[in-house]
mmCIF file with all atom_site columns, C-alpha atoms in Angstrom:
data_model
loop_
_atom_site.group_PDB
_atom_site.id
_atom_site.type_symbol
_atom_site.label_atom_id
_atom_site.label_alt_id
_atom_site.label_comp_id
_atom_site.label_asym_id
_atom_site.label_entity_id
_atom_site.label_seq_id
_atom_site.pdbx_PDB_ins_code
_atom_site.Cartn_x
_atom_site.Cartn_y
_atom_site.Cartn_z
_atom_site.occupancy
_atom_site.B_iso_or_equiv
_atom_site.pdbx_formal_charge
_atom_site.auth_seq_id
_atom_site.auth_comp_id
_atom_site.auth_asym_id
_atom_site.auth_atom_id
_atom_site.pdbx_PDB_model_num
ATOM 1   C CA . UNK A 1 1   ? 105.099 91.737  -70.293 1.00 0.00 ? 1   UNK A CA 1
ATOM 2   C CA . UNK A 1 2   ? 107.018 90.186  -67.111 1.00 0.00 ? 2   UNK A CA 1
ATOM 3   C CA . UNK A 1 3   ? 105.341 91.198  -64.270 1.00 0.00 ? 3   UNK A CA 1
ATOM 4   C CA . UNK A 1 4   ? 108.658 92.271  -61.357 1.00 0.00 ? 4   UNK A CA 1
ATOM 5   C CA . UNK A 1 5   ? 108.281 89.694  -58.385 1.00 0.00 ? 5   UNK A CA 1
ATOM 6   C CA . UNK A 1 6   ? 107.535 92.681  -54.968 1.00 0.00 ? 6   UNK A CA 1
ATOM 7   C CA . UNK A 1 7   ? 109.325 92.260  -51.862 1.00 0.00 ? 7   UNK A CA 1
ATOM 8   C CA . UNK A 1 8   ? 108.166 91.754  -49.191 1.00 0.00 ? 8   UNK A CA 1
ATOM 9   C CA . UNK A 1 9   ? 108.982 93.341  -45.982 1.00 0.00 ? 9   UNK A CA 1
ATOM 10  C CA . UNK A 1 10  ? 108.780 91.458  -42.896 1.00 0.00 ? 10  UNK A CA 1
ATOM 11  C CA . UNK A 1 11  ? 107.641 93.408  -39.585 1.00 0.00 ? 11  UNK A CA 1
ATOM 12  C CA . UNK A 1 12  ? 109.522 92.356  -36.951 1.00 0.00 ? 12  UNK A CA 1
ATOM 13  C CA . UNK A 1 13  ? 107.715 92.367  -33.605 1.00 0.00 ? 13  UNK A CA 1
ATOM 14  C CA . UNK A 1 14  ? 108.718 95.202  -31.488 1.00 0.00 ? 14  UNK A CA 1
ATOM 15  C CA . UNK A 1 15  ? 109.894 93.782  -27.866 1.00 0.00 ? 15  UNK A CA 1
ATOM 16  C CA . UNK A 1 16  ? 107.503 95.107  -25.301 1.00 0.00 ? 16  UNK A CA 1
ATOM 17  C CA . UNK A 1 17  ? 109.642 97.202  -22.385 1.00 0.00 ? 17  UNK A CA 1
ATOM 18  C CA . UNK A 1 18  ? 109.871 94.756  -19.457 1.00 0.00 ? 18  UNK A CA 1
ATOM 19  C CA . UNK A 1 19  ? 108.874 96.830  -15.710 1.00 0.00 ? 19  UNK A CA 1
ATOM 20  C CA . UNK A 1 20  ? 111.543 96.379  -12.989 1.00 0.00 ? 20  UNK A CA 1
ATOM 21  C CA . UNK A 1 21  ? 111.238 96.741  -9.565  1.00 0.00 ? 21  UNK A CA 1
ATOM 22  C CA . UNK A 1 22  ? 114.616 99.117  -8.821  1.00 0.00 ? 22  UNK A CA 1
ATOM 23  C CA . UNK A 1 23  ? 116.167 97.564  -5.970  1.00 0.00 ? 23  UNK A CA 1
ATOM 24  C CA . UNK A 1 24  ? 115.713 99.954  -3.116  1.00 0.00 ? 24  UNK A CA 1
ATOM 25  C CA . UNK A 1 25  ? 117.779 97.360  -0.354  1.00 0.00 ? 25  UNK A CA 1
ATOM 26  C CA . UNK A 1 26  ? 120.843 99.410  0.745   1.00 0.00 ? 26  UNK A CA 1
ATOM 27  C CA . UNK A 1 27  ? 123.849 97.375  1.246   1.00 0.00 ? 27  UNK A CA 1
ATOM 28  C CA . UNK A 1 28  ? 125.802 96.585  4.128   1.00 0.00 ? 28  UNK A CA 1
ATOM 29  C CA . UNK A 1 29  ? 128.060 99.330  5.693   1.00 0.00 ? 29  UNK A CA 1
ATOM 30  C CA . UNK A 1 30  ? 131.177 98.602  5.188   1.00 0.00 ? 30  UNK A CA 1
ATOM 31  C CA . UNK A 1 31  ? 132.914 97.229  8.127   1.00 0.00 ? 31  UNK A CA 1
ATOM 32  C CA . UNK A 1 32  ? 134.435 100.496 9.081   1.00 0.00 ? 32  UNK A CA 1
ATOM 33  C CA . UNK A 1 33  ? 131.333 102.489 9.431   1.00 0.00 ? 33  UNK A CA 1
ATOM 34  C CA . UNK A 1 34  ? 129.663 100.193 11.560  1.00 0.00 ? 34  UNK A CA 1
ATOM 35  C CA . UNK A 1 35  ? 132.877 100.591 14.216  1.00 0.00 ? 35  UNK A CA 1
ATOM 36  C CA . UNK A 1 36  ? 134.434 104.083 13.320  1.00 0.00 ? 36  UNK A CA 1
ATOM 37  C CA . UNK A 1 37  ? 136.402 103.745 17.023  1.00 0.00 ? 37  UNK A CA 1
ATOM 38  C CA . UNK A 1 38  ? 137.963 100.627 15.916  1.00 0.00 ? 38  UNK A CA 1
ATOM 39  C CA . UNK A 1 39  ? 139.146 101.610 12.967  1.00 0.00 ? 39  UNK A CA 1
ATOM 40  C CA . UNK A 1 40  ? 140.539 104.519 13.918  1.00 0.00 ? 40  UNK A CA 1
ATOM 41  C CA . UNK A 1 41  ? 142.635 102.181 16.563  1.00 0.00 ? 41  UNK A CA 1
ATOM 42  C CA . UNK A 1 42  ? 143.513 100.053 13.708  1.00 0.00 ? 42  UNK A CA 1
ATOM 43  C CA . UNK A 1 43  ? 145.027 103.055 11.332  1.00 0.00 ? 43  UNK A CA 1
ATOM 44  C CA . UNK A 1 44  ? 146.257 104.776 14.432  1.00 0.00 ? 44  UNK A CA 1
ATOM 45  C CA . UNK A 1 45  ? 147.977 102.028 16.411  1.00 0.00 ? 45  UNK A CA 1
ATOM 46  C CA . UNK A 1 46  ? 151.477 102.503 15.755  1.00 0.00 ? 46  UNK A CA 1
ATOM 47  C CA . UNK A 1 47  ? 150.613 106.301 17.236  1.00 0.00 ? 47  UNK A CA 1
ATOM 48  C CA . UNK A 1 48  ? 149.011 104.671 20.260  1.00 0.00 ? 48  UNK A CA 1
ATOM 49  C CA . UNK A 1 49  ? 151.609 102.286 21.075  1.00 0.00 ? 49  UNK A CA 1
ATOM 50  C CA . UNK A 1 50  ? 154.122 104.959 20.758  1.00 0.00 ? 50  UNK A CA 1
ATOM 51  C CA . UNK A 1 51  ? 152.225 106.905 23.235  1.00 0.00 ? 51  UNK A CA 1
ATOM 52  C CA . UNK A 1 52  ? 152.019 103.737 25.932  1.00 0.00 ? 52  UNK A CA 1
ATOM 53  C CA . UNK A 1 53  ? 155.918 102.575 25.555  1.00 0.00 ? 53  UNK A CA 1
ATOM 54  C CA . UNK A 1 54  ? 156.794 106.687 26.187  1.00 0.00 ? 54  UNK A CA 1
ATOM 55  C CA . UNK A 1 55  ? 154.223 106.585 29.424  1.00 0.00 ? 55  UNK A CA 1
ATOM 56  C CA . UNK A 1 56  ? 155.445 103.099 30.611  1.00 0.00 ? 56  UNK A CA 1
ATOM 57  C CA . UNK A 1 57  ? 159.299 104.723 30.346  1.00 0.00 ? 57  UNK A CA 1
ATOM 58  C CA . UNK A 1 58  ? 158.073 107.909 32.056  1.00 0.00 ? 58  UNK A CA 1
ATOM 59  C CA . UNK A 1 59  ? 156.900 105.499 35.200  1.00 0.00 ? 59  UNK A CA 1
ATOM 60  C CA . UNK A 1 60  ? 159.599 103.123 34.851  1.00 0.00 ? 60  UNK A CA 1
ATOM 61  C CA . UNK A 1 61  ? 162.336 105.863 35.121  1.00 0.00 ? 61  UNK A CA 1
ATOM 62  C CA . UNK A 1 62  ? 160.257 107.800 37.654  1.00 0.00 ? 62  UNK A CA 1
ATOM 63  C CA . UNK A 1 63  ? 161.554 111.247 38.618  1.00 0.00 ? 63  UNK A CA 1
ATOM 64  C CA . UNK A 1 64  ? 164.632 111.701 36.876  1.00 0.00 ? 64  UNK A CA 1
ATOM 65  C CA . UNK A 1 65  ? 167.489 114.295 37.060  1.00 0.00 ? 65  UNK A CA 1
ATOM 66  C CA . UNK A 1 66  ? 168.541 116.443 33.818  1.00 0.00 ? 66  UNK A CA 1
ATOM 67  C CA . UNK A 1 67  ? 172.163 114.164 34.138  1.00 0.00 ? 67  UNK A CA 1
ATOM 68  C CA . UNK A 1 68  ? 170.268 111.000 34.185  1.00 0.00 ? 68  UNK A CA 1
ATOM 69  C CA . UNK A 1 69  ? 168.043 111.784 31.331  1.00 0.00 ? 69  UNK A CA 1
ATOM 70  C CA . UNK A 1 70  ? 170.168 113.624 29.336  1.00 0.00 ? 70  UNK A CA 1
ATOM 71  C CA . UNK A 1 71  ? 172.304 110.539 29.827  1.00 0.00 ? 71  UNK A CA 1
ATOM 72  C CA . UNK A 1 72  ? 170.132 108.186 28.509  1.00 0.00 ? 72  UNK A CA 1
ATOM 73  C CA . UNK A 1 73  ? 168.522 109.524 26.060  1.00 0.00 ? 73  UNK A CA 1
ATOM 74  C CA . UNK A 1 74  ? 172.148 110.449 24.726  1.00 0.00 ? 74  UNK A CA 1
ATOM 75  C CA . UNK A 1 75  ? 172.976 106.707 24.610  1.00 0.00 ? 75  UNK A CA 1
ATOM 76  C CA . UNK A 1 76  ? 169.919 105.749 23.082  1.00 0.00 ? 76  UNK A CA 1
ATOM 77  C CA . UNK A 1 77  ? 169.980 108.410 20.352  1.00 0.00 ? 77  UNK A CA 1
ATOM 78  C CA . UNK A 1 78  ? 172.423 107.033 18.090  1.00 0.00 ? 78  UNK A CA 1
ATOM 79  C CA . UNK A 1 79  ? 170.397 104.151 18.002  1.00 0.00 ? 79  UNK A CA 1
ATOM 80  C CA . UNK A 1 80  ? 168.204 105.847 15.737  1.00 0.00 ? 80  UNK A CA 1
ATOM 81  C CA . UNK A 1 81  ? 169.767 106.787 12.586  1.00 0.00 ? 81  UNK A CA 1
ATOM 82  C CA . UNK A 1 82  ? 172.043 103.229 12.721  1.00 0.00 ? 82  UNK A CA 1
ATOM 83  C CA . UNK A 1 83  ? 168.172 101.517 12.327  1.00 0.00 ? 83  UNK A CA 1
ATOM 84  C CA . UNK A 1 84  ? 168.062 103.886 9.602   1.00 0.00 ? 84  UNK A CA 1
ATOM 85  C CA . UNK A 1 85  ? 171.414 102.874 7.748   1.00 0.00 ? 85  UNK A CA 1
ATOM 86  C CA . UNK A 1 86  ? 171.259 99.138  8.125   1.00 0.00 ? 86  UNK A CA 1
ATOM 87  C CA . UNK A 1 87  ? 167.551 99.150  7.016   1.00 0.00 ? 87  UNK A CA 1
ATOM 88  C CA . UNK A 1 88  ? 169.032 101.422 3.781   1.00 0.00 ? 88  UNK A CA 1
ATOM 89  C CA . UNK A 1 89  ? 172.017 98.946  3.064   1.00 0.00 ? 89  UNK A CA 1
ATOM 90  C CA . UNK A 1 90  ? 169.451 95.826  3.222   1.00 0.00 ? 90  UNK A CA 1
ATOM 91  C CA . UNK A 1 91  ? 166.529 97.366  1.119   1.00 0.00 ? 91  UNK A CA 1
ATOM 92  C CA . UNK A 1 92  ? 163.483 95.981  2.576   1.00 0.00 ? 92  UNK A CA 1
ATOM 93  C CA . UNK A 1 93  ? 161.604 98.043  4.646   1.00 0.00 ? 93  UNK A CA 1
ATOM 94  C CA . UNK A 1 94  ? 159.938 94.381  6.147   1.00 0.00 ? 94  UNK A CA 1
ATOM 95  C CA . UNK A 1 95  ? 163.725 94.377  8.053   1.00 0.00 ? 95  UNK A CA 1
ATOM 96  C CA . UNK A 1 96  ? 163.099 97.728  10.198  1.00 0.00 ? 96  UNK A CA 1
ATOM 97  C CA . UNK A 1 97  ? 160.857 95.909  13.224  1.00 0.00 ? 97  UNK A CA 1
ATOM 98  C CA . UNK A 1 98  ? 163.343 93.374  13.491  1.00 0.00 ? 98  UNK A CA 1
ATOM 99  C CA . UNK A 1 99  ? 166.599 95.701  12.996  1.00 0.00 ? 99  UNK A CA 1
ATOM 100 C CA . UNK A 1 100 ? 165.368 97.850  15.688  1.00 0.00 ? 100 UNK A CA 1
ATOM 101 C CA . UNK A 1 101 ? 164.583 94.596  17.976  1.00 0.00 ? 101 UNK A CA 1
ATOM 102 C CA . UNK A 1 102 ? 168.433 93.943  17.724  1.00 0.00 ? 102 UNK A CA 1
ATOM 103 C CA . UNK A 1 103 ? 169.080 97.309  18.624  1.00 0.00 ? 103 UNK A CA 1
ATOM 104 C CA . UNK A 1 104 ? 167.034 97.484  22.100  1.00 0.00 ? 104 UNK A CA 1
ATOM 105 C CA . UNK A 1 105 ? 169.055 94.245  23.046  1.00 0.00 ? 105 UNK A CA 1
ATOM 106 C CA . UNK A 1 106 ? 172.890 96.025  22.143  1.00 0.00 ? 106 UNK A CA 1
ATOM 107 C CA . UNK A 1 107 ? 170.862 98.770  24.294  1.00 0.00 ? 107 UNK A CA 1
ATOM 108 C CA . UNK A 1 108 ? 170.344 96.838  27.470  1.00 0.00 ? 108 UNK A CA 1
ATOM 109 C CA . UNK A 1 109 ? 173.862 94.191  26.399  1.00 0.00 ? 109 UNK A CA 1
ATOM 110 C CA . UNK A 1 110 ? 176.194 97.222  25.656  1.00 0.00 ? 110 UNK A CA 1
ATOM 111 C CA . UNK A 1 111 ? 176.097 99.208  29.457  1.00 0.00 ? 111 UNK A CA 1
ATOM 112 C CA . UNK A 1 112 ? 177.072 95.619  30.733  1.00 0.00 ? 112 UNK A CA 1
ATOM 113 C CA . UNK A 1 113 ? 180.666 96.340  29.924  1.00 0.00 ? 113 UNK A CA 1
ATOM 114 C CA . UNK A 1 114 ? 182.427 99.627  30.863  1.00 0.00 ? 114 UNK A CA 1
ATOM 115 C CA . UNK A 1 115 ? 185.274 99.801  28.272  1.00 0.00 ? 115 UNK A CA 1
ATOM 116 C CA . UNK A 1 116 ? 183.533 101.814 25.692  1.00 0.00 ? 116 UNK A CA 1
ATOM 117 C CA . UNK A 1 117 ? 180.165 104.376 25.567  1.00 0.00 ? 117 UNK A CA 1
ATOM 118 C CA . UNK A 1 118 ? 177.031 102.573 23.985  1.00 0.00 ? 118 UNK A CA 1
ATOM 119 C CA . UNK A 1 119 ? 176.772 105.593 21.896  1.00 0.00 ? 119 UNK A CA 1
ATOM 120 C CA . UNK A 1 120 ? 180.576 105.233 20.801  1.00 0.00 ? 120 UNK A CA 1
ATOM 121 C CA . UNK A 1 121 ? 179.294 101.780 19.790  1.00 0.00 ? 121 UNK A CA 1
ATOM 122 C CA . UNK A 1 122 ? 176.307 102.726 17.877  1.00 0.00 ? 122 UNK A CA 1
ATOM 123 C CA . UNK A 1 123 ? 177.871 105.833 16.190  1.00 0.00 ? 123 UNK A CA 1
ATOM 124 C CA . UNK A 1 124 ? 180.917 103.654 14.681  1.00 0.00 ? 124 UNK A CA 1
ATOM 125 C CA . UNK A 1 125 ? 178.000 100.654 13.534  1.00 0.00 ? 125 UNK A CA 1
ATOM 126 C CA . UNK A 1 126 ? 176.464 103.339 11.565  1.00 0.00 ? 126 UNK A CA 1
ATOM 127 C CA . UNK A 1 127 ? 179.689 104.583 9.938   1.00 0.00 ? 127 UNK A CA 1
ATOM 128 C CA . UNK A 1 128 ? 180.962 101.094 9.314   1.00 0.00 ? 128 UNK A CA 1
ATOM 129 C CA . UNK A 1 129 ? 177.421 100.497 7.698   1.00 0.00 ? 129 UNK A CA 1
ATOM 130 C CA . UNK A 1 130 ? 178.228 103.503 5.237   1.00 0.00 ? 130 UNK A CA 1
ATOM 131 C CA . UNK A 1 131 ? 181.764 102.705 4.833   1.00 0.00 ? 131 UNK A CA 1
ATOM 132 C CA . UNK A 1 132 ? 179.914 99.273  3.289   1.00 0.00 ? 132 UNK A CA 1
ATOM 133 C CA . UNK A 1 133 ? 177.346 100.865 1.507   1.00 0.00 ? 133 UNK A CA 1
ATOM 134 C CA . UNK A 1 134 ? 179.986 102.966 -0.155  1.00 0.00 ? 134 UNK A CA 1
ATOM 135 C CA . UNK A 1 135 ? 182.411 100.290 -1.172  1.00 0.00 ? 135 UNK A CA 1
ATOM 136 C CA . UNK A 1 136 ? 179.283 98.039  -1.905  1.00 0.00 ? 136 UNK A CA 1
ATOM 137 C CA . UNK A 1 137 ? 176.918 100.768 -4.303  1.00 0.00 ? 137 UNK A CA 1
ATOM 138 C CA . UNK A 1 138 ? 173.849 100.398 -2.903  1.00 0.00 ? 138 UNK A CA 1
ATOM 139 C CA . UNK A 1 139 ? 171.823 98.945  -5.908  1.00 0.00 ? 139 UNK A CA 1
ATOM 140 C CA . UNK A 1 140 ? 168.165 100.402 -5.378  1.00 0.00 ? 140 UNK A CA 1
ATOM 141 C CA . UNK A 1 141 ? 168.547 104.345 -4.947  1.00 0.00 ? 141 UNK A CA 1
ATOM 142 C CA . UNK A 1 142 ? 172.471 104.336 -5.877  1.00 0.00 ? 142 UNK A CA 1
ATOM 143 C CA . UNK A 1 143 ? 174.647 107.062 -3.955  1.00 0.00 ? 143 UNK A CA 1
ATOM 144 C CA . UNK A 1 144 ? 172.005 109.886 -3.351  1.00 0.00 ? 144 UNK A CA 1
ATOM 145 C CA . UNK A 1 145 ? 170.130 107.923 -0.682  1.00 0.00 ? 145 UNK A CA 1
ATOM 146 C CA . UNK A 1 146 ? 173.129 106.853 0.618   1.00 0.00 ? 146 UNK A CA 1
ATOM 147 C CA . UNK A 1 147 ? 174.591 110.346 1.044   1.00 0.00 ? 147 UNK A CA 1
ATOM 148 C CA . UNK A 1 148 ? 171.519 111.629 2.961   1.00 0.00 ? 148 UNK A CA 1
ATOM 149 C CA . UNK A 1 149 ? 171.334 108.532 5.254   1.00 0.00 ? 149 UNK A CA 1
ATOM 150 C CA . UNK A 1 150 ? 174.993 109.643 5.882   1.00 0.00 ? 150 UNK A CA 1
ATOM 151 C CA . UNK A 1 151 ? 173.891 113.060 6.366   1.00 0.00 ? 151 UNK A CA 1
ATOM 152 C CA . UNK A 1 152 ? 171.155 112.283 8.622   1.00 0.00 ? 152 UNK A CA 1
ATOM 153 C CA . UNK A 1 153 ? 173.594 109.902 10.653  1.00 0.00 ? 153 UNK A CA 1
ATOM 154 C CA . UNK A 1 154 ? 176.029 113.392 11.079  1.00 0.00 ? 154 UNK A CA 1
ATOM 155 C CA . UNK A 1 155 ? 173.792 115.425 12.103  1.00 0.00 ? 155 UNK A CA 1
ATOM 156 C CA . UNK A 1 156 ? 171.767 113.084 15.004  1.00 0.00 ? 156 UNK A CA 1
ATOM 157 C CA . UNK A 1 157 ? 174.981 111.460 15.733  1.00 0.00 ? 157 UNK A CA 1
ATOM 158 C CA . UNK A 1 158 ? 176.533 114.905 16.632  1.00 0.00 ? 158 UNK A CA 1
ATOM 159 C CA . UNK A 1 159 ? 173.538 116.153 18.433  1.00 0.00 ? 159 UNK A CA 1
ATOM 160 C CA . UNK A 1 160 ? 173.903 113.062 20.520  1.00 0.00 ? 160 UNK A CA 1
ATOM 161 C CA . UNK A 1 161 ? 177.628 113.247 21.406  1.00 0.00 ? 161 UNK A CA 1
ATOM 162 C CA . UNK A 1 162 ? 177.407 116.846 21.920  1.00 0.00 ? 162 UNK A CA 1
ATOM 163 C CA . UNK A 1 163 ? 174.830 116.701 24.487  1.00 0.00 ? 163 UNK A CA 1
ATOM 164 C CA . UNK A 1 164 ? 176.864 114.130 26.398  1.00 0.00 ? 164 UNK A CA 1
ATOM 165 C CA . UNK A 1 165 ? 179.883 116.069 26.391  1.00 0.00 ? 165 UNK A CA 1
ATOM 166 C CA . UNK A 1 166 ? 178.634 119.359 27.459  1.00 0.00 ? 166 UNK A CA 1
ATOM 167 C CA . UNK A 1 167 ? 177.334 119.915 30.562  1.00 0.00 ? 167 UNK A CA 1
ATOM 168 C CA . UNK A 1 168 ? 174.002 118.491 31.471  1.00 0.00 ? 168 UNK A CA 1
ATOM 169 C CA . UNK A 1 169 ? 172.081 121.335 31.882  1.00 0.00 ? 169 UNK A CA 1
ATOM 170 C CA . UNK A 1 170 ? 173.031 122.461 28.253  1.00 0.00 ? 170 UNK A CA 1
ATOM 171 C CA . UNK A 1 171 ? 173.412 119.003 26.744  1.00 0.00 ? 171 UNK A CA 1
ATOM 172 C CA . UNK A 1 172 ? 169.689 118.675 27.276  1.00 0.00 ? 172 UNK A CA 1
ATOM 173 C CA . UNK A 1 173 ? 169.046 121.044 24.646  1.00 0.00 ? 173 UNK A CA 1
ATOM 174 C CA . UNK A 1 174 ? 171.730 119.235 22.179  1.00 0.00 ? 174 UNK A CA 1
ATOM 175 C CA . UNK A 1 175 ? 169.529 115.952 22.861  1.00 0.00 ? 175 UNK A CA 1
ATOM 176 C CA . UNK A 1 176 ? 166.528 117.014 22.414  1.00 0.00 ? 176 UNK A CA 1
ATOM 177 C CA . UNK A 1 177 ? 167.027 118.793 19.153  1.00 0.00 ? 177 UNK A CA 1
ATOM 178 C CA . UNK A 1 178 ? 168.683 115.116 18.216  1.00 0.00 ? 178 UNK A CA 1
ATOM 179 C CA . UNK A 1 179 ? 165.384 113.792 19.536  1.00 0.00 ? 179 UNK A CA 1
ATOM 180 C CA . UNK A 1 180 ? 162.554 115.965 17.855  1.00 0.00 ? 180 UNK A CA 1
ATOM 181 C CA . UNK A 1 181 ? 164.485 116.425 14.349  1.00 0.00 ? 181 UNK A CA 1
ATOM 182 C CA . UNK A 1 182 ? 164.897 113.123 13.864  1.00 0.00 ? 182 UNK A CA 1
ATOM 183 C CA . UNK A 1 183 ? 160.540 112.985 14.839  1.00 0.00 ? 183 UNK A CA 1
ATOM 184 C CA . UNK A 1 184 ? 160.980 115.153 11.609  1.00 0.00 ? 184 UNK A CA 1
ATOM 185 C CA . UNK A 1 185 ? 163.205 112.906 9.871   1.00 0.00 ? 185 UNK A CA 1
ATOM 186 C CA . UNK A 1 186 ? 160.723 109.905 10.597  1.00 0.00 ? 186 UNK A CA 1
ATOM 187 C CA . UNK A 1 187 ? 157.682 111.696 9.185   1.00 0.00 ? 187 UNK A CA 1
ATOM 188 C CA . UNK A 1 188 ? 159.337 112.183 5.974   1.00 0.00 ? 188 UNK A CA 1
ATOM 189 C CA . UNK A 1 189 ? 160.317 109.223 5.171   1.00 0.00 ? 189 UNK A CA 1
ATOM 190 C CA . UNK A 1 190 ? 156.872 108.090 6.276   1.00 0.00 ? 190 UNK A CA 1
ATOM 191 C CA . UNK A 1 191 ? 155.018 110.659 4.047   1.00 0.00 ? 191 UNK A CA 1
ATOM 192 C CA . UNK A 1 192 ? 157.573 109.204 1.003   1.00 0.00 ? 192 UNK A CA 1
ATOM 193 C CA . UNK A 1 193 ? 156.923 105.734 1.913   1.00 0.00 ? 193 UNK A CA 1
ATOM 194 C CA . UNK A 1 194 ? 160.822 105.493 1.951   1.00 0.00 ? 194 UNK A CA 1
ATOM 195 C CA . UNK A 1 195 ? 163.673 103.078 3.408   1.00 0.00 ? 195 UNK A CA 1
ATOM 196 C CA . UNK A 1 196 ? 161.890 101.884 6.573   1.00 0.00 ? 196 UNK A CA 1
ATOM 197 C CA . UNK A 1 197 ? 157.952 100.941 7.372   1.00 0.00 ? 197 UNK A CA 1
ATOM 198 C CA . UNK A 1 198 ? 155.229 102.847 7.561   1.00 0.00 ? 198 UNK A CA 1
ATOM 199 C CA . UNK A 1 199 ? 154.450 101.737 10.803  1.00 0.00 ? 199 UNK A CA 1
ATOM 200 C CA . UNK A 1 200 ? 158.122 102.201 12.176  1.00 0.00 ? 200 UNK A CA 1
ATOM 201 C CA . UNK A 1 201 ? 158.201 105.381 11.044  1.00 0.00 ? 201 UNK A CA 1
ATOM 202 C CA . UNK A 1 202 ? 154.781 106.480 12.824  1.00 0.00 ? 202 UNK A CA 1
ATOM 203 C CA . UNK A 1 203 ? 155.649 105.193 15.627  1.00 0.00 ? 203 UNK A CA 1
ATOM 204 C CA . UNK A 1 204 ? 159.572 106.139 16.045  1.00 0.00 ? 204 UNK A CA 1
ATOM 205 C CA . UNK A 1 205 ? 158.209 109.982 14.924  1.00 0.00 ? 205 UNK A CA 1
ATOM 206 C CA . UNK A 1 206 ? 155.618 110.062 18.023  1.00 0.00 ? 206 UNK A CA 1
ATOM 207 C CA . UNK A 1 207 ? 158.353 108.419 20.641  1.00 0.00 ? 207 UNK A CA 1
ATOM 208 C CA . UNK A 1 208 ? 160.461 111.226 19.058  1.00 0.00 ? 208 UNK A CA 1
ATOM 209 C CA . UNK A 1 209 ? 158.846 114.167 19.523  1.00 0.00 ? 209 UNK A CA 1
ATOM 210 C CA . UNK A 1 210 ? 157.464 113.099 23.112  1.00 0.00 ? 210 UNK A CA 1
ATOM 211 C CA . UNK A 1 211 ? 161.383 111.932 24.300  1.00 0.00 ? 211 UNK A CA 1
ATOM 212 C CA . UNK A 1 212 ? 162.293 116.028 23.074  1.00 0.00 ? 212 UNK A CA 1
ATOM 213 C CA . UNK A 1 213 ? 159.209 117.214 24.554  1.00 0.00 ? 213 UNK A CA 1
ATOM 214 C CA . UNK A 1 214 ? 160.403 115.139 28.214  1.00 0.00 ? 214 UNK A CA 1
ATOM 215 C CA . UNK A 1 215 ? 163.605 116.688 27.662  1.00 0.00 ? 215 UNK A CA 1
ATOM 216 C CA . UNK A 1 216 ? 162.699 120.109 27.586  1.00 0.00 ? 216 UNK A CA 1
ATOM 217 C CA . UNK A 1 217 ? 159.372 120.347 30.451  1.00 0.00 ? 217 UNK A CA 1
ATOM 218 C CA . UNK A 1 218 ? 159.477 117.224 32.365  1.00 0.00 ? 218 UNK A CA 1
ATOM 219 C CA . UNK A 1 219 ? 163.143 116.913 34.143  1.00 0.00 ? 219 UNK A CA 1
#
């Protein structure tokens, strides 16, 4: 008889468990826990500097009367939904800083010549803008976010020309609706993260709603 070769079994050594120390260091705070003030400042800045441009306007234009303000303001208003448009018809929201640094200087350059409103000016900018956008198709939201940029223009355009037509004392009311809605119409579009910056809309919401609330208590 053949005796059957037996296999063998090899015993592998069993790995001892290796000890650890657990690392007990706690890491760094992160950057904004160490200076919660500071970064507050930093995710709240457009709000502050809102805030200081509306206080340095309040002492610049000291103690105005309801025709002066409502005046003003009135001129300015337009301004707003025209940033809007161009902004739109460009699609970059990296443009709205610079559009509205064009705008302050047709601000101050437009009351240099007495032929024709600043807000006359500002309203038919905006239309021409959405005459273009029209004839052009807007390529990045098509018609539908043209037609409410129209809309908005409308409705804050009115608000503006109706308060300057009207008597002061009522056209305050007309102007500061223009004003705080369009505080609204900001917020919005900053909550979407739509047409113009962040920080743009922040801070043109804040001027917004402090310009309606000057309207209404402070003249």
């Amino acid at each position: 008889m053949t005796a059957r070769p037996t296999s063998r079994l090899t015993a592998r050594p069993t790995p001892r468990p290796t000890s650890r120390t657990p690392d007990t260091t706690t890491p760094p705070p992160a950057p904004d826990e160490r200076h919660p003030a500071a970064a507050l400042v930093r995710r709240r800045l457009p709000t502050l500097l809102a805030v200081a441009v509306w206080i340095l306007n309040l002492v610049v234009s000291g103690s105005q009367d309801v025709t002066d303000a409502v005046d003003g303001f009135g001129e300015v208003l337009p301004l707003l939904p025209l940033i809007y448009v161009i902004v739109h018809q460009l699609g970059t929201p990296r443009a709205t800083w610079p559009v509205l640094g064009a705008g302050v200087v047709a601000i101050f350059a437009l009351p240099l010549q007495d032929a024709v409103a600043p807000s006359t000016v500002l309203v038919a900018l905006a239309l021409a803008v959405l005459v273009w956008g029209a004839l052009r198709r807007t390529p990045h939201d098509g018609r539908t976010g043209l037609g409410i940029q129209a809309a908005g223009t409308l409705v804050f355009a009115g608000l503006a020309l109706a308060g300057l037509a009207v008597d002061p004392d009522l056209g305050r009311y007309f102007v500061a609706a223009g004003w705080f809605f369009h505080g609204g119409w900001d917020f919005v579009h900053l909550r979407r993260d739509q047409v113009v910056s962040r920080t743009f809309a922040e801070w043109c919401g804040v001027v917004d709603v402090l310009v309606a609330a000057q309207l209404l208590f402070l003249v």
